[in-house]
Coordinates of N, CA and C in Angstrom, one line a residue:
M1 N -2.2 24.2 -7.6 CA -3.6 23.9 -7.4 C -3.9 22.5 -7.8
L2 N -4.8 21.9 -7.1 CA -5.2 20.5 -7.3 C -6.2 20.5 -8.5
T3 N -6.0 19.5 -9.5 CA -6.8 19.4 -10.6 C -7.8 18.3 -10.4
L4 N -8.9 18.3 -11.3 CA -9.8 17.2 -11.2 C -9.2 15.9 -11.6
D5 N -8.3 15.9 -12.5 CA -7.7 14.7 -12.9 C -6.9 14.1 -11.7
Q6 N -6.2 14.9 -11.0 CA -5.5 14.5 -9.8 C -6.4 13.9 -8.7
I7 N -7.6 14.5 -8.6 CA -8.6 14.0 -7.6 C -9.1 12.6 -8.1
F8 N -9.4 12.5 -9.4 CA -9.9 11.2 -9.9 C -8.8 10.1 -9.7
T9 N -7.6 10.5 -10.0 CA -6.5 9.5 -9.9 C -6.3 9.1 -8.4
Y10 N -6.4 10.1 -7.5 CA -6.3 9.8 -6.1 C -7.4 8.8 -5.7
F11 N -8.6 9.1 -6.0 CA -9.7 8.2 -5.6 C -9.6 6.8 -6.2
E12 N -9.2 6.7 -7.5 CA -9.0 5.4 -8.1 C -8.0 4.6 -7.4
R13 N -6.9 5.2 -7.1 CA -5.8 4.5 -6.3 C -6.2 4.1 -4.9
T14 N -6.8 5.1 -4.2 CA -7.2 4.9 -2.8 C -8.3 3.8 -2.7
I15 N -9.3 3.8 -3.6 CA -10.4 2.8 -3.6 C -9.8 1.4 -3.8
A16 N -8.8 1.3 -4.7 CA -8.2 0.0 -4.9 C -7.4 -0.5 -3.7
Q17 N -6.7 0.5 -3.1 CA -5.9 0.1 -1.9 C -6.8 -0.3 -0.8
R18 N -7.8 0.5 -0.5 CA -8.7 0.2 0.6 C -9.5 -1.1 0.4
F19 N -9.9 -1.4 -0.9 CA -10.6 -2.6 -1.2 C -9.6 -3.8 -0.9
L20 N -8.4 -3.7 -1.4 CA -7.5 -4.8 -1.2 C -7.1 -5.0 0.3
A21 N -7.2 -3.9 1.1 CA -6.9 -4.0 2.5 C -8.2 -4.4 3.3
R22 N -9.3 -4.5 2.6 CA -10.6 -4.8 3.2 C -11.0 -3.8 4.2
D23 N -10.7 -2.5 3.9 CA -10.9 -1.4 4.8 C -12.3 -0.8 4.5
L24 N -13.3 -1.4 5.2 CA -14.7 -0.9 5.0 C -14.9 0.6 5.4
E25 N -14.3 1.0 6.5 CA -14.4 2.3 7.0 C -13.8 3.3 6.0
G26 N -12.6 3.0 5.5 CA -12.0 3.8 4.5 C -12.8 3.9 3.2
L27 N -13.4 2.8 2.8 CA -14.3 2.9 1.6 C -15.5 3.7 1.9
R28 N -16.0 3.6 3.1 CA -17.2 4.4 3.4 C -16.9 5.9 3.3
R29 N -15.7 6.3 3.9 CA -15.3 7.7 3.8 C -15.1 8.2 2.4
C30 N -14.5 7.3 1.5 CA -14.4 7.6 0.1 C -15.7 7.9 -0.5
Q31 N -16.6 7.0 -0.2 CA -18.0 7.1 -0.8 C -18.6 8.4 -0.4
W32 N -18.5 8.8 0.9 CA -19.1 10.0 1.4 C -18.5 11.2 0.6
A33 N -17.2 11.2 0.5 CA -16.5 12.3 -0.2 C -16.9 12.4 -1.6
L34 N -17.0 11.3 -2.3 CA -17.4 11.3 -3.7 C -18.9 11.8 -3.9
V35 N -19.7 11.5 -2.9 CA -21.1 12.0 -3.0 C -21.1 13.5 -2.9
E36 N -20.3 14.0 -2.0 CA -20.2 15.5 -1.9 C -19.7 16.1 -3.2
L37 N -18.7 15.5 -3.8 CA -18.1 16.0 -5.1 C -19.2 15.8 -6.2
V38 N -20.0 14.8 -6.2 CA -21.1 14.7 -7.1 C -22.0 15.9 -7.0
N39 N -22.4 16.2 -5.8 CA -23.2 17.4 -5.5 C -22.6 18.6 -6.1
A40 N -21.3 18.8 -5.9 CA -20.6 20.0 -6.4 C -20.6 20.0 -7.9
A41 N -20.4 18.9 -8.5 CA -20.4 18.8 -10.0 C -21.8 19.1 -10.5
E42 N -22.8 18.6 -9.9 CA -24.2 18.9 -10.3 C -24.5 20.4 -10.2
A43 N -24.1 21.0 -9.1 CA -24.3 22.5 -8.9 C -23.6 23.3 -9.9
A44 N -22.4 22.8 -10.4 CA -21.7 23.5 -11.4 C -22.0 23.2 -12.8
D45 N -23.0 22.3 -13.0 CA -23.4 21.8 -14.3 C -22.3 21.2 -15.1
D46 N -21.4 20.5 -14.4 CA -20.2 19.8 -15.0 C -20.6 18.4 -15.3
R47 N -21.1 18.1 -16.4 CA -21.6 16.8 -16.7 C -20.5 15.7 -16.8
E48 N -19.4 16.1 -17.4 CA -18.3 15.2 -17.6 C -17.8 14.7 -16.2
S49 N -17.5 15.7 -15.3 CA -17.0 15.3 -14.0 C -18.1 14.5 -13.2
L50 N -19.3 14.9 -13.4 CA -20.4 14.3 -12.7 C -20.4 12.8 -13.1
L51 N -20.3 12.5 -14.3 CA -20.3 11.1 -14.8 C -19.1 10.3 -14.2
R52 N -17.9 10.9 -14.2 CA -16.7 10.2 -13.7 C -16.9 10.0 -12.2
L53 N -17.4 11.0 -11.5 CA -17.6 10.8 -10.0 C -18.6 9.8 -9.7
R54 N -19.7 9.7 -10.4 CA -20.7 8.7 -10.2 C -20.2 7.3 -10.4
V55 N -19.3 7.2 -11.4 CA -18.7 5.9 -11.7 C -17.9 5.4 -10.5
L56 N -17.1 6.4 -10.0 CA -16.2 6.1 -8.9 C -17.1 5.7 -7.6
A57 N -18.1 6.5 -7.4 CA -19.0 6.3 -6.2 C -19.6 4.9 -6.4
S58 N -20.0 4.5 -7.6 CA -20.6 3.2 -7.8 C -19.6 2.1 -7.5
K59 N -18.4 2.3 -8.0 CA -17.3 1.3 -7.7 C -17.1 1.1 -6.2
V60 N -17.1 2.2 -5.5 CA -16.9 2.1 -4.0 C -18.1 1.3 -3.4
A61 N -19.3 1.6 -3.8 CA -20.5 1.0 -3.3 C -20.4 -0.5 -3.6
N62 N -20.0 -0.9 -4.8 CA -19.9 -2.3 -5.2 C -18.8 -3.0 -4.4
H63 N -17.7 -2.3 -4.2 CA -16.7 -2.9 -3.3 C -17.1 -3.1 -1.9
R64 N -17.8 -2.1 -1.3 CA -18.3 -2.3 0.0 C -19.2 -3.4 0.1
E65 N -20.1 -3.5 -0.8 CA -21.1 -4.6 -0.8 C -20.4 -6.0 -0.9
S66 N -19.4 -6.1 -1.8 CA -18.8 -7.4 -2.0 C -18.0 -7.8 -0.7
L67 N -17.5 -6.8 0.0 CA -16.8 -7.1 1.3 C -17.7 -7.5 2.4
T68 N -18.9 -6.9 2.4 CA -19.8 -7.3 3.5 C -20.6 -8.6 3.2
D69 N -20.5 -9.0 1.9 CA -21.2 -10.3 1.6 C -20.3 -11.5 1.9
D70 N -19.0 -11.2 2.1 CA -18.1 -12.3 2.4 C -18.3 -13.0 3.7

């Protein structure tokens, strides 16, 4: 079974790879998925996961913005 730590690791790696590849569509999809996971964490009252997911979603948003500013 997939664990939350594996999900966090996957997104951290994928976000970095897509940013370096300047893959705006891939970053958009990551952000969408993270928002859905944020909603799930909120529904489950899992504050620790919620915080980690929000940090990742914020990182994606910042990366997307920096790529569109170029």
